[in-house]
CSV table of C-alpha atoms in Angstrom, one decimal:
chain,number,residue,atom,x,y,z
Q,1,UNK,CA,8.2,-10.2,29.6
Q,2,UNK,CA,8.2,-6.5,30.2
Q,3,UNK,CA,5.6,-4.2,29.1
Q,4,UNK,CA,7.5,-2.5,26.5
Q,5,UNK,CA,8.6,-5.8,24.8
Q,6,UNK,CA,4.4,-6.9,25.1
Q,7,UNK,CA,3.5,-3.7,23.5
Q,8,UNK,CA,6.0,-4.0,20.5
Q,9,UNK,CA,5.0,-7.6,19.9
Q,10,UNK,CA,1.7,-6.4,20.2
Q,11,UNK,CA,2.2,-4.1,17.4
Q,12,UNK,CA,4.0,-6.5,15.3
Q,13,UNK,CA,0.9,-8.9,15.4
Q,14,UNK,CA,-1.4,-5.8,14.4
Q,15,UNK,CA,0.5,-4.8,11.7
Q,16,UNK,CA,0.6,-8.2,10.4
Q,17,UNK,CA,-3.3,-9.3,11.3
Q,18,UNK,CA,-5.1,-6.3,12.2
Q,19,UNK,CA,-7.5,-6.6,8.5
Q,20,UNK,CA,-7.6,-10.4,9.1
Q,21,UNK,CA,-9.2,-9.9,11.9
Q,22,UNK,CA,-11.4,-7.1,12.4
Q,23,UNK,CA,-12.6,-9.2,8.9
Q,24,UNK,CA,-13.5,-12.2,10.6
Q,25,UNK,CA,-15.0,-10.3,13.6
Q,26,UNK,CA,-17.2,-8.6,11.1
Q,27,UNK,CA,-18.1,-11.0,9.1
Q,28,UNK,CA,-21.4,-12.4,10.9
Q,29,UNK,CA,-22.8,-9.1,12.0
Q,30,UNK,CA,-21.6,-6.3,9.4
Q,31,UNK,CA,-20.4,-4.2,12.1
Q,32,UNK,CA,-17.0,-3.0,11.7
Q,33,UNK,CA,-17.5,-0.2,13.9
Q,34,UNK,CA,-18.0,-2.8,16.8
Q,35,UNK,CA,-15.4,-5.3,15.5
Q,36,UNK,CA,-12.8,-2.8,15.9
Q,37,UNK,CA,-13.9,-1.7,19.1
Q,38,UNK,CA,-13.4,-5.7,20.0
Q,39,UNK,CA,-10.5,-6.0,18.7
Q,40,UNK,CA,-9.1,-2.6,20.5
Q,41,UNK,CA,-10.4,-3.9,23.8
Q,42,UNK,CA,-8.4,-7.3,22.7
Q,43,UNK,CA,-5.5,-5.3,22.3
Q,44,UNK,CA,-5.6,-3.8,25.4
Q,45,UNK,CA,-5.9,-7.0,27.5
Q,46,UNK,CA,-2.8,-8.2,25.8
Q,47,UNK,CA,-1.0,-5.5,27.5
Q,48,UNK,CA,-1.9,-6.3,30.7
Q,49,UNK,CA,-1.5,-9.9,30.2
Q,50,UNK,CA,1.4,-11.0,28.0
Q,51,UNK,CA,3.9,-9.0,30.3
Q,52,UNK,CA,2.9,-11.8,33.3
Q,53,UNK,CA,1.6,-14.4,31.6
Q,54,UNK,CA,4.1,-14.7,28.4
Q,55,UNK,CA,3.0,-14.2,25.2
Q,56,UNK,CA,1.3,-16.9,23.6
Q,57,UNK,CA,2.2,-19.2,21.2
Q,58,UNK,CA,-0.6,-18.2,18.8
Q,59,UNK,CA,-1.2,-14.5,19.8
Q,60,UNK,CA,-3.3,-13.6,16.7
Q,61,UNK,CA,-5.8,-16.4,17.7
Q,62,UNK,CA,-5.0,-15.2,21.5
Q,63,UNK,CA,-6.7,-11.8,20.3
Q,64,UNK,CA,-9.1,-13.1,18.3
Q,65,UNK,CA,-10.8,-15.3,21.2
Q,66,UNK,CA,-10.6,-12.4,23.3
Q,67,UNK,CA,-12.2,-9.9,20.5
Q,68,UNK,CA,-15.0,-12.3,20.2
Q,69,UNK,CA,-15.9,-12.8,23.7
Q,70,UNK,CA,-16.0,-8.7,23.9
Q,71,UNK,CA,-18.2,-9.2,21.0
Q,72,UNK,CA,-20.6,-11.4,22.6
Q,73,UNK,CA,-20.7,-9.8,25.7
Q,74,UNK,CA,-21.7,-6.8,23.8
Q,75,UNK,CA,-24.3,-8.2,22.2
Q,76,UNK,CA,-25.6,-9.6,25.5
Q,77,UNK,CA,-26.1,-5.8,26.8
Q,78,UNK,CA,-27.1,-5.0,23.6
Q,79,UNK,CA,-30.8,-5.9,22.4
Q,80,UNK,CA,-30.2,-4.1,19.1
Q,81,UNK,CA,-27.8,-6.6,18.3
Q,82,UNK,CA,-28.7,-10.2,18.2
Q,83,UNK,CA,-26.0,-12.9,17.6
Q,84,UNK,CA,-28.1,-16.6,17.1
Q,85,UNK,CA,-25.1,-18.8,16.8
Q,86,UNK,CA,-21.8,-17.1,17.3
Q,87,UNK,CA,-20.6,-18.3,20.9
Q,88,UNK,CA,-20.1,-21.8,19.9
Q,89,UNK,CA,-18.0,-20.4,16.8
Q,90,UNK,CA,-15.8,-18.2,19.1
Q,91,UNK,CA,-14.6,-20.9,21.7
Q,92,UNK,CA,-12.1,-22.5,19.6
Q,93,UNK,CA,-9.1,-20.4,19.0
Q,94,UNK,CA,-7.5,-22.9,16.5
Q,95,UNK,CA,-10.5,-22.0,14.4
Q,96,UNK,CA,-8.5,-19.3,12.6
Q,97,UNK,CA,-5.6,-21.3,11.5
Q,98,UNK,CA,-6.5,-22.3,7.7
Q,99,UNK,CA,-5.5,-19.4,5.8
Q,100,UNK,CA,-8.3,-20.3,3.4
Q,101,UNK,CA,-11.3,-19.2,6.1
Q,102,UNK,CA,-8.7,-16.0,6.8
Q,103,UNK,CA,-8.6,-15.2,3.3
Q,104,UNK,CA,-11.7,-15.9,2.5
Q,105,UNK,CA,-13.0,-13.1,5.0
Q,106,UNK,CA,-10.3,-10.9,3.7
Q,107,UNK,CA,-11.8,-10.7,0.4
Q,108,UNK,CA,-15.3,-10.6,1.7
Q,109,UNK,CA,-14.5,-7.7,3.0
Q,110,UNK,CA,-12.7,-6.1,0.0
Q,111,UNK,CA,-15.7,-6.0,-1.8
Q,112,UNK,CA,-18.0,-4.8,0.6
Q,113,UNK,CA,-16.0,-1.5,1.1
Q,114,UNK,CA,-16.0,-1.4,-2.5
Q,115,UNK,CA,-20.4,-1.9,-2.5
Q,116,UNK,CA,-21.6,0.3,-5.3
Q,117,UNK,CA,-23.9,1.7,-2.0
Q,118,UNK,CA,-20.7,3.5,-0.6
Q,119,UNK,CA,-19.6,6.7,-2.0
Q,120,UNK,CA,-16.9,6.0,-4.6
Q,121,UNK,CA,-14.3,8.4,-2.5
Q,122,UNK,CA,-14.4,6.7,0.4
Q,123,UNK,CA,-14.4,3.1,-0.8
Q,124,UNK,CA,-10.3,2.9,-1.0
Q,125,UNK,CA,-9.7,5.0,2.1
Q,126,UNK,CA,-11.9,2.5,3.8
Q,127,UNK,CA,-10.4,-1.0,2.5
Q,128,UNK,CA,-6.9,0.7,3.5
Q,129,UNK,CA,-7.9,1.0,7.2
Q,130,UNK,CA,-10.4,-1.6,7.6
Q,131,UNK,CA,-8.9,-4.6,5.5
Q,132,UNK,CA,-4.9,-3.5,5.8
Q,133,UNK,CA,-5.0,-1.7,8.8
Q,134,UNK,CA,-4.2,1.8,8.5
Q,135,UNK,CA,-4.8,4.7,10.8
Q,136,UNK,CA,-7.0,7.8,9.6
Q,137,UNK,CA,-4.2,10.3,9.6
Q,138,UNK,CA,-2.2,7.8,7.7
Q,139,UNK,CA,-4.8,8.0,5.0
Q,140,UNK,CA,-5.7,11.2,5.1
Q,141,UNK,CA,-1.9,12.1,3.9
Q,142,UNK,CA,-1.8,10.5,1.3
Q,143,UNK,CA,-5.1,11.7,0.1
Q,144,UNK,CA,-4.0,15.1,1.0
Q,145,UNK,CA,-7.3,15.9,3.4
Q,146,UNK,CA,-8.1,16.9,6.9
Q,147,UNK,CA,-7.6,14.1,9.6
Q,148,UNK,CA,-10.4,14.2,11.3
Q,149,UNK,CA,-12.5,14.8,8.2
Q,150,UNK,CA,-11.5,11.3,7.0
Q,151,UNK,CA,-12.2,9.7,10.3
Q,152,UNK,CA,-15.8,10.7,10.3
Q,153,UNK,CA,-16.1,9.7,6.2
Q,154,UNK,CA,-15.1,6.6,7.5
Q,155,UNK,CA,-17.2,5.9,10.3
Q,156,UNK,CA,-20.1,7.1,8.2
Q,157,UNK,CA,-18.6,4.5,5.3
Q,158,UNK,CA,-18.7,1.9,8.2
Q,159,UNK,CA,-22.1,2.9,9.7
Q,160,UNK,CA,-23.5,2.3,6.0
Q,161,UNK,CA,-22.5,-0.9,5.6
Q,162,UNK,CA,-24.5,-2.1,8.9
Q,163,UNK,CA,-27.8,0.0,8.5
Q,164,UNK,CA,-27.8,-0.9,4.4
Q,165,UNK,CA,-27.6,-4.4,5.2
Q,166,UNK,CA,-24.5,-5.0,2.6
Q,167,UNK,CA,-23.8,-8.6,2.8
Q,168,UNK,CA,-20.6,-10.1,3.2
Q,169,UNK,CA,-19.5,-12.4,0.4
Q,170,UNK,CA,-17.3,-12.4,-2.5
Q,171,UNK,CA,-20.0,-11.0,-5.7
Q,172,UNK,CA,-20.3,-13.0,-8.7
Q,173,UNK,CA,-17.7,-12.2,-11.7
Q,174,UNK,CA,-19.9,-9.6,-13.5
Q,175,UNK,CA,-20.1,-7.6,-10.6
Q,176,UNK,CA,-15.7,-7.2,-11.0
Q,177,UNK,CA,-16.2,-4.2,-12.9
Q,178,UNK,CA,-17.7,-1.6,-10.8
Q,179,UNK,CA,-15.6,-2.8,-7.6
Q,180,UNK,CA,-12.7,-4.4,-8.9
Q,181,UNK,CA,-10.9,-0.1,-9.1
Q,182,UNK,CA,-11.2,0.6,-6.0
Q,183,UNK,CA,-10.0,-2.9,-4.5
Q,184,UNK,CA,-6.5,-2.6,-6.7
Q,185,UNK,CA,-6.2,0.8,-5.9
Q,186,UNK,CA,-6.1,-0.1,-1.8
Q,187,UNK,CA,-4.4,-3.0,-2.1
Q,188,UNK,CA,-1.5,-0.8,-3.8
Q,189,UNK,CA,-1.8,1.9,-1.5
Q,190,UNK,CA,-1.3,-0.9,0.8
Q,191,UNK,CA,1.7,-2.2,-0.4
Q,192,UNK,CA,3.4,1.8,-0.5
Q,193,UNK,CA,3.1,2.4,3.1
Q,194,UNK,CA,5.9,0.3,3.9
Q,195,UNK,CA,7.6,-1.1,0.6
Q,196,UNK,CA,10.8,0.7,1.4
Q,197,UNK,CA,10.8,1.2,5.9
Q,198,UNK,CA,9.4,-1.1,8.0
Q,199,UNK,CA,9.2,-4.9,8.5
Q,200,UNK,CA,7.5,-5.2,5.4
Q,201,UNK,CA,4.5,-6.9,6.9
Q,202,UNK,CA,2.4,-4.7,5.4
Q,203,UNK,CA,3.7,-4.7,1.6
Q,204,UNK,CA,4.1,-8.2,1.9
Q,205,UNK,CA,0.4,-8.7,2.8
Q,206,UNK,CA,-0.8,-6.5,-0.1
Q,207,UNK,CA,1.3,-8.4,-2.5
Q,208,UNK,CA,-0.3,-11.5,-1.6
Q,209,UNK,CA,-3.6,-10.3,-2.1
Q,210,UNK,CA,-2.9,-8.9,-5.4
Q,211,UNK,CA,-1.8,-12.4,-6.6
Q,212,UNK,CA,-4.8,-14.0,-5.4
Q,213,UNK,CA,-7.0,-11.4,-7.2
Q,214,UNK,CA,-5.5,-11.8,-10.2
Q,215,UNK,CA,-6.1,-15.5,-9.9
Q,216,UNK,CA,-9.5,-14.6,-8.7
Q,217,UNK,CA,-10.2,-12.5,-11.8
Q,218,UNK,CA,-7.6,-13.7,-14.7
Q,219,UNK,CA,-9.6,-11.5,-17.5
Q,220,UNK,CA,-9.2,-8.4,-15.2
Q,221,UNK,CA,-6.2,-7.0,-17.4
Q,222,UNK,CA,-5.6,-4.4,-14.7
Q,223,UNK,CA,-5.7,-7.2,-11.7
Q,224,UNK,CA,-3.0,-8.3,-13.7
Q,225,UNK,CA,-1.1,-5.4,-14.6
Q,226,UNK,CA,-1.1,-4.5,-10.4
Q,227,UNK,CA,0.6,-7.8,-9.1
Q,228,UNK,CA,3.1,-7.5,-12.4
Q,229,UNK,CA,3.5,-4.2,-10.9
Q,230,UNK,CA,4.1,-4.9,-7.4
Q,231,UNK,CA,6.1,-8.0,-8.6
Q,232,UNK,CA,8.5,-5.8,-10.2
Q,233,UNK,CA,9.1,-3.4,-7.2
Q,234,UNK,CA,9.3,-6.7,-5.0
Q,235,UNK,CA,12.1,-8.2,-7.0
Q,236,UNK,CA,14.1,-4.9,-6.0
Q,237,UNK,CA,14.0,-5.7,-2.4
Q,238,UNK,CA,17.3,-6.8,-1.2
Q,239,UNK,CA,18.5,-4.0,-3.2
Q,240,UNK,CA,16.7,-0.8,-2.6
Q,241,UNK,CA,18.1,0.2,1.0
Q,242,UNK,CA,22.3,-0.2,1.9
Q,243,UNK,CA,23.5,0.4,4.5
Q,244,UNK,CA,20.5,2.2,5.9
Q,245,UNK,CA,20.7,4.3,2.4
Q,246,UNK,CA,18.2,4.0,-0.2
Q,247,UNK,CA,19.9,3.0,-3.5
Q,248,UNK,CA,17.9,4.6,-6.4
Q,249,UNK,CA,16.9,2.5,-9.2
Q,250,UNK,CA,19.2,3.4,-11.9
Q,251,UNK,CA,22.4,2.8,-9.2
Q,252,UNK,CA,21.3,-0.1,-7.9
Q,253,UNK,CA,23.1,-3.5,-8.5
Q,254,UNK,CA,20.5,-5.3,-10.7
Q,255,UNK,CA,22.4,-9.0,-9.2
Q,256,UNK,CA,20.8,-8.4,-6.1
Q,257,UNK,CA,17.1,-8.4,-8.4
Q,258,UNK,CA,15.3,-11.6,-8.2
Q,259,UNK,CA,15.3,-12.4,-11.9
Q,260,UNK,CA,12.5,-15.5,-11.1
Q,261,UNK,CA,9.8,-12.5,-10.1
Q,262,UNK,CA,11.0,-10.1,-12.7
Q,263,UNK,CA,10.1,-13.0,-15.3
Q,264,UNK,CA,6.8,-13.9,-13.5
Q,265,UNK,CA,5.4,-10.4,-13.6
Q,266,UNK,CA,6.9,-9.9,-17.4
Q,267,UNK,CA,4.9,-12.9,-17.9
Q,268,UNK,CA,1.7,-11.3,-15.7
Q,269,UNK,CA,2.2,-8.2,-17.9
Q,270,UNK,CA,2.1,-9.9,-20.9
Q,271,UNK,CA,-1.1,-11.6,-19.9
Q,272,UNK,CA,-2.8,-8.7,-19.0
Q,273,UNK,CA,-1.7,-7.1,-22.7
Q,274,UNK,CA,-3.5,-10.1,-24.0
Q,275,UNK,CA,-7.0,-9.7,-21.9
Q,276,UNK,CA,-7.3,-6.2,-22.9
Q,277,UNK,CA,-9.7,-4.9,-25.6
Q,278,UNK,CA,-8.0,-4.0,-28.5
Q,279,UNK,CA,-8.2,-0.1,-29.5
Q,280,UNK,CA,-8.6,0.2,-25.2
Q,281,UNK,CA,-6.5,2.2,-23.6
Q,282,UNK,CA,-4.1,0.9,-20.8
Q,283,UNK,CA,-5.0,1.2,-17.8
Q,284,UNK,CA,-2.8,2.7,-14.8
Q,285,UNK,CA,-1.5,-0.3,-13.4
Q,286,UNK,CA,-0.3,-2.4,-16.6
Q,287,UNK,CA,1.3,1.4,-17.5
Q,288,UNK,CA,3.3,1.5,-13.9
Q,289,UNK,CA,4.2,-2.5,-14.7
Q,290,UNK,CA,5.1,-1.2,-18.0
Q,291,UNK,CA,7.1,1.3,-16.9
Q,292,UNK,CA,9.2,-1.0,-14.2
Q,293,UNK,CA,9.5,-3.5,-16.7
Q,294,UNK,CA,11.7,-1.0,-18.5
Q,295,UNK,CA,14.0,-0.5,-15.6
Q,296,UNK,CA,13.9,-4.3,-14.7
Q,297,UNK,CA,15.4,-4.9,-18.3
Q,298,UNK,CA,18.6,-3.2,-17.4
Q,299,UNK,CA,19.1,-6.5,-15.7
Q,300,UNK,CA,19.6,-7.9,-19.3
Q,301,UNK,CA,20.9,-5.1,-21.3
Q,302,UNK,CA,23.4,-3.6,-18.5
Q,303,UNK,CA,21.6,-0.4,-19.5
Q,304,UNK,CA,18.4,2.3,-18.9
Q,305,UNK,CA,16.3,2.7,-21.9
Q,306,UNK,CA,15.5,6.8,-21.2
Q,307,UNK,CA,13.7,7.3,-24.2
Q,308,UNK,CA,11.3,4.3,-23.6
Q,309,UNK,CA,10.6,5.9,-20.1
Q,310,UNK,CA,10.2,9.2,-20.5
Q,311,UNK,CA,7.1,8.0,-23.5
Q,312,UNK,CA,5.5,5.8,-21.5
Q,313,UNK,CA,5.3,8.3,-18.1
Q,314,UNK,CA,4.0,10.8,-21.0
Q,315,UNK,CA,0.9,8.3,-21.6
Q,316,UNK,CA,0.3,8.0,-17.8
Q,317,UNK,CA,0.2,11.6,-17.8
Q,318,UNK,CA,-2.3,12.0,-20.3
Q,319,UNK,CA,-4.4,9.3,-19.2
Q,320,UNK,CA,-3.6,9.6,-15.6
Q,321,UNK,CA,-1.9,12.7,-14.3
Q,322,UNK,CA,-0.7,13.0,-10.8
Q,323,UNK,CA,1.8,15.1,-8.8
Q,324,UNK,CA,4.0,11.6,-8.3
Q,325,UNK,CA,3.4,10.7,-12.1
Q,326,UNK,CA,4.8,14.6,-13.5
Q,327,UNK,CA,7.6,14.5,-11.2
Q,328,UNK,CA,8.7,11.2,-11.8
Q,329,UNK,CA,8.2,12.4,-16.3
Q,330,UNK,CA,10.3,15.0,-15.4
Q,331,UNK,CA,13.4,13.1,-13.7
Q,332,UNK,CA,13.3,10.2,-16.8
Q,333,UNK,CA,13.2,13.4,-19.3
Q,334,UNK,CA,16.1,15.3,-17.2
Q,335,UNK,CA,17.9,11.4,-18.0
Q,336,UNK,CA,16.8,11.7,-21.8
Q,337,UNK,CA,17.1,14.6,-23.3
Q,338,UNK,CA,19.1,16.5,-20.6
Q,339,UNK,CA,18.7,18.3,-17.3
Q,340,UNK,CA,17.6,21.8,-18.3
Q,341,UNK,CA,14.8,20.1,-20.4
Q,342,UNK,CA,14.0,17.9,-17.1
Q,343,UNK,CA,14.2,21.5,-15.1
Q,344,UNK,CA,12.2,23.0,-17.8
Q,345,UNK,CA,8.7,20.6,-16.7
Q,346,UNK,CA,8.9,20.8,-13.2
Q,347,UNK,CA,8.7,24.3,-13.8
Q,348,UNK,CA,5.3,23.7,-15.4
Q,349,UNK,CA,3.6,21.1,-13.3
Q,350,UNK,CA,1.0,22.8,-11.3
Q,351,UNK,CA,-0.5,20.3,-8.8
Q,352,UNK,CA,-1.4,21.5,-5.8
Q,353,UNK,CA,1.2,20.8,-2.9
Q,354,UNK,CA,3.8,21.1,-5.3
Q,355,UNK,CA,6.0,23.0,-2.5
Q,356,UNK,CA,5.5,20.3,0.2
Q,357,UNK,CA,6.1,17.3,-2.5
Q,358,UNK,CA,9.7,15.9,-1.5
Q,359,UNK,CA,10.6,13.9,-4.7
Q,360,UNK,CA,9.9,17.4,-6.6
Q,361,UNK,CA,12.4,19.2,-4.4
Q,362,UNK,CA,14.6,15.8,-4.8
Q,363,UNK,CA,14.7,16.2,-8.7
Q,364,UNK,CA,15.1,19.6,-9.1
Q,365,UNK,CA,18.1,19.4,-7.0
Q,366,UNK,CA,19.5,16.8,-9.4
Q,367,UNK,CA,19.0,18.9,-12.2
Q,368,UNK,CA,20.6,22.1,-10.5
Q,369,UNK,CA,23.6,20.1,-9.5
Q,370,UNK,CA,24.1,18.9,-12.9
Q,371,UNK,CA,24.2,22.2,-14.7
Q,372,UNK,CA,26.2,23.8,-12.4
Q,373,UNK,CA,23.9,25.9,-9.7
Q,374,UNK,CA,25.6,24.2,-7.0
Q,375,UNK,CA,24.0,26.8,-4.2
Q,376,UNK,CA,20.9,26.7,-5.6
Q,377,UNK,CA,20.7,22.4,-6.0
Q,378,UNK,CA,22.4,22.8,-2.3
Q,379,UNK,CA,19.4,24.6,-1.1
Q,380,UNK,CA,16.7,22.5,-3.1
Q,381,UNK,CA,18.5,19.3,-1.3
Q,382,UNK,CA,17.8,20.9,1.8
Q,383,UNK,CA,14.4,21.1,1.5
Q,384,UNK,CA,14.1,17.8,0.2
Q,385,UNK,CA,15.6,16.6,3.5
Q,386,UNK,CA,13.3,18.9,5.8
Q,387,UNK,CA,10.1,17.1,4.0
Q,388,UNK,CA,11.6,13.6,4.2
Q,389,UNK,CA,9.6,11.1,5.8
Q,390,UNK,CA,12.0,8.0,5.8
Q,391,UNK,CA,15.4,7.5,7.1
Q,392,UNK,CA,16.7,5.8,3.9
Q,393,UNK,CA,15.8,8.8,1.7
Q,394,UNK,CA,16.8,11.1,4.3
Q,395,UNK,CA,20.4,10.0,4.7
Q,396,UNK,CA,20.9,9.3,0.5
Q,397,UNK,CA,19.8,13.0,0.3
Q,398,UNK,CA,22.2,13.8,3.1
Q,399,UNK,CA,25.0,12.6,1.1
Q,400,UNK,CA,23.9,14.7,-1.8
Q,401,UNK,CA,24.2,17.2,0.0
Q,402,UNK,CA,27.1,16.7,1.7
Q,403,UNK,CA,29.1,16.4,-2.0
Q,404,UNK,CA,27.7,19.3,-3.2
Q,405,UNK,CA,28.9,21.0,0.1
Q,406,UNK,CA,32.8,20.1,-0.6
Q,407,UNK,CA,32.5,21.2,-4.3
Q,408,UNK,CA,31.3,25.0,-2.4
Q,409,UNK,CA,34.4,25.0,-0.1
C-alpha cells in the first residue's frame, strides 16, 4: 500500500475512533493530555508501517496496542506517573472489541468534561474534541473565538481534570442535571460537523450516543427531545444532497424519508412532552424536534405548515435566540406571510457576525429574487457562495445564481 492510501485510511479510522480511544487510553490515569499524545505517536507509526506491512485487519485495536505501549513507556521515564496494573491490560488487542467496554469509556468520559469542577464554557468545546474528535480550529469556528485561545482553554480544561483528581465513571442519576446540558449540547454539535459532507462517520457516531443517553436517562425530557431531533434530520439522509447538490427541505422528495425514524422520534418527541414539568418551558432540543417534526409531516399532508413554523422558531427565539435560530425565523416567515415581511427581520437581527453568516446572505437573496431586485438578490447570492463552506450548498447557490443571471440578460 502506498503512503497516501495509509494516510487516508488512517484518517478514516480517526474520524471514526479517535474519542473511543483517546477514552479508553484515559480512562486509568485521567490524562488526556498524555493519551492523545499516545494516540498521535500511534498515528504516526501507522504511517510508516501500514504502507509495507498492509494495513491490518483490526487497525483501531492496531492503534490502540501501539498508544498503550507509548503509554507505558512513558510512564516508565516518568516517575510522576505510576501505572500499578496496566501492561497486562494493554497486550491483548482484541481487548477492545465489545462495544459495551468502548461505550462504556465513551460515556465516562462525557461526564467528566462536563464535572461541575470545569468552567461551564469549556465543558462542550472539550467533549467535542476529546470524546468526538474535533480539532481546536474546528471548534473555535463554530464558537466564533480565537484558535489558539481555545487550544489553550482546552489544555487547561484537560490539565484540570488530572491535577483535580476527577474520576472517571458514569455519576449517579441525580447528578444528570447539572451535566446532562453540556453533554447534549456536544453530542449535537457533533452530529453538525458532518450531517450533510463527509462519510458521515462522525454524525453517525453522535446519533448513536444520543440514543443511548436517552435510554440512559429516559426522564431527561431534553435527552429525549435531542435524539427525536437528530432522528428527524437522519431520516432526510438519502435525500438532502443530488447529484452533488443540496436539496432544501421544502423541495426535497419526502419518498426518499425514512418514515420508520420519522415515527420513532415523533414517538421520542412525544415522550419527552410527557416527562416534562407541566407550566415548564420547552427546552431547545424538544423545540428544534418540534420544529422538524413540522416539516417531516409534509410526508403525510403533501404540504408545509408555514404558520406552525414560523410560531414555533418565534418561541426558540425568545427562549433561545441565536444568529442560526433568527435567520432561519426569518426564511419560514418570508414562506408565511410573504417575502418583504421575511426581508423586513433580517433587517433587524443584530448578532454579531451577521455579515460573514452564509445562510443570512442565502435568505435574503431568496427574498430579493422574489420581489423582483434581481441585481441586488444576484449580488446577495454571490456572497452567499464566497462564505460557503460545503460543496453541496455551494453548487445549489450556483444554480441560483445562474437563473437569476438569464432573467438579467
Amino acid at each position: 500500500m502506498s503512503l497516501t492510501g495509509a494516510q487516508a485510511r488512517a484518517e478514516d479510522v480517526a474520524r471514526a475512533v479517535y474519542g473511543k480511544l483517546i477514552a479508553m487510553l484515559a480512562n486509568r490515569t485521567g490524562d488526556i493530555i498524555a493519551a492523545e499524545d499516545a494516540l498521535a505517536d500511534a498515528f504516526v507509526s501507522a504511517l510508516k508501517t501500514w504502507p509495507e506491512r498492509g494495513i491490518p485487519d483490526k487497525p483501531e485495536a492496531w492503534l490502540l496496542t501501539v498508544a498503550k505501549n507509548r503509554r507505558i513507556d512513558q510512564a516508565r521515564r516518568d516517575a510522576r506517573l505510576v501505572i500499578t496494573d496496566e501492561a497486562n491490560e494493554m497486550a491483548d488487542a482484541q481487548a477492545i472489541e465489545p462495544e459495551d467496554a468502548q461505550l462504556d469509556d465513551r460515556l465516562k468520559l462525557l461526564f467528566v468534561c462536563a464535572h461541575p469542577a470545569i468552567d461551564e464554557g469549556i465543558r462542550t468545546p472539550l467533549m467535542l474534541q476529546t470524546v468526538l474528535g474535533l480539532e481546536a480550529e474546528q471548534i473555535a469556528k463554530a464558537f466564533l473565538v480565537n484558535p489558539s485561545a481555545m487550544a489553550q482553554r482546552l489544555v487547561r480544561a484537560k490539565k484540570k481534570i488530572k491535577s483535580a483528581g476527577i474520576p472517571f465513571v458514569v455519576p449517579e442519576p441525580e447528578a444528570y442535571p447539572e451535566r446532562m446540558g453540556a453533554v447534549l449540547e456536544a453530542v449535537y454539535g457533533a452530529y453538525a460537523v458532518d450531517w450533510l459532507e463527509g462519510d458521515g462517520d462522525l454524525s453517525h457516531e453522535a446519533f448513536f450516543l444520543s440514543n443511548i443517553l436517552a435510554e440512559l436517562a429516559p426522564e431527561n425530557p431534553e435527552a429525549l427531545g435531542l435524539t427525536a431531533l437528530i432522528g428527524f434530520i437522519e431520516a432526510r439522509r438519502d435525500a438532502r444532497v443530488i447529484d452533488g447538490v443540496l436539496v432544501p427541505v421544502p423541495k426535497q422528495d419526502v419518498e426518499l424519508w425514512d418514515s420508520q425514524l420519522i415515527e420513532r422520534s415523533v414517538s421520542l418527541l412525544t415522550q419527552a412532552s410527557l416527562k416534562r414539568v407541566p407550566q415548564t418551558a420547552l427546552g431547545r432540543f424538544q423545540l428544534e424536534a418540534a420544529i422538524q417534526s413540522v416539516h417531516a409531516a409534509r410526508s403525510v399532508t403533501g404540504k408545509t405548515d408555514w404558520l406552525a413554523l414560523s410560531q414555533l422558531y418565534a418561541g426558540l427565539m425568545h427562549a433561545y435566540p441565536s444568529i442560526g435560530g433568527a435567520v432561519s425565523r426569518a426564511a419560514v416567515v418570508a414562506e408565511d406571510a410573504g417575502p418583504s415581511e421575511g426581508l423586513r427581520m433580517l433587517d433587524v437581527i443584530d448578532f454579531a457576525g451577521l455579515d460573514t453568516y452564509q445562510p443570512f446572505h442565502a435568505v435574503r437573496a431568496y427574498c430579493l429574487a422574489e420581489i423582483g431586485r434581481t441585481a441586488d438578490a444576484a449580488e446577495a447570492y454571490a456572497k452567499a457562495i464566497s462564505l460557503c463552506r460545503d460543496r453541496p450548498s455551494k453548487l445549489w447557490l450556483e444554480q441560483k445564481i445562474a437563473g437569476l443571471q438569464k432573467k438579467m440578460a
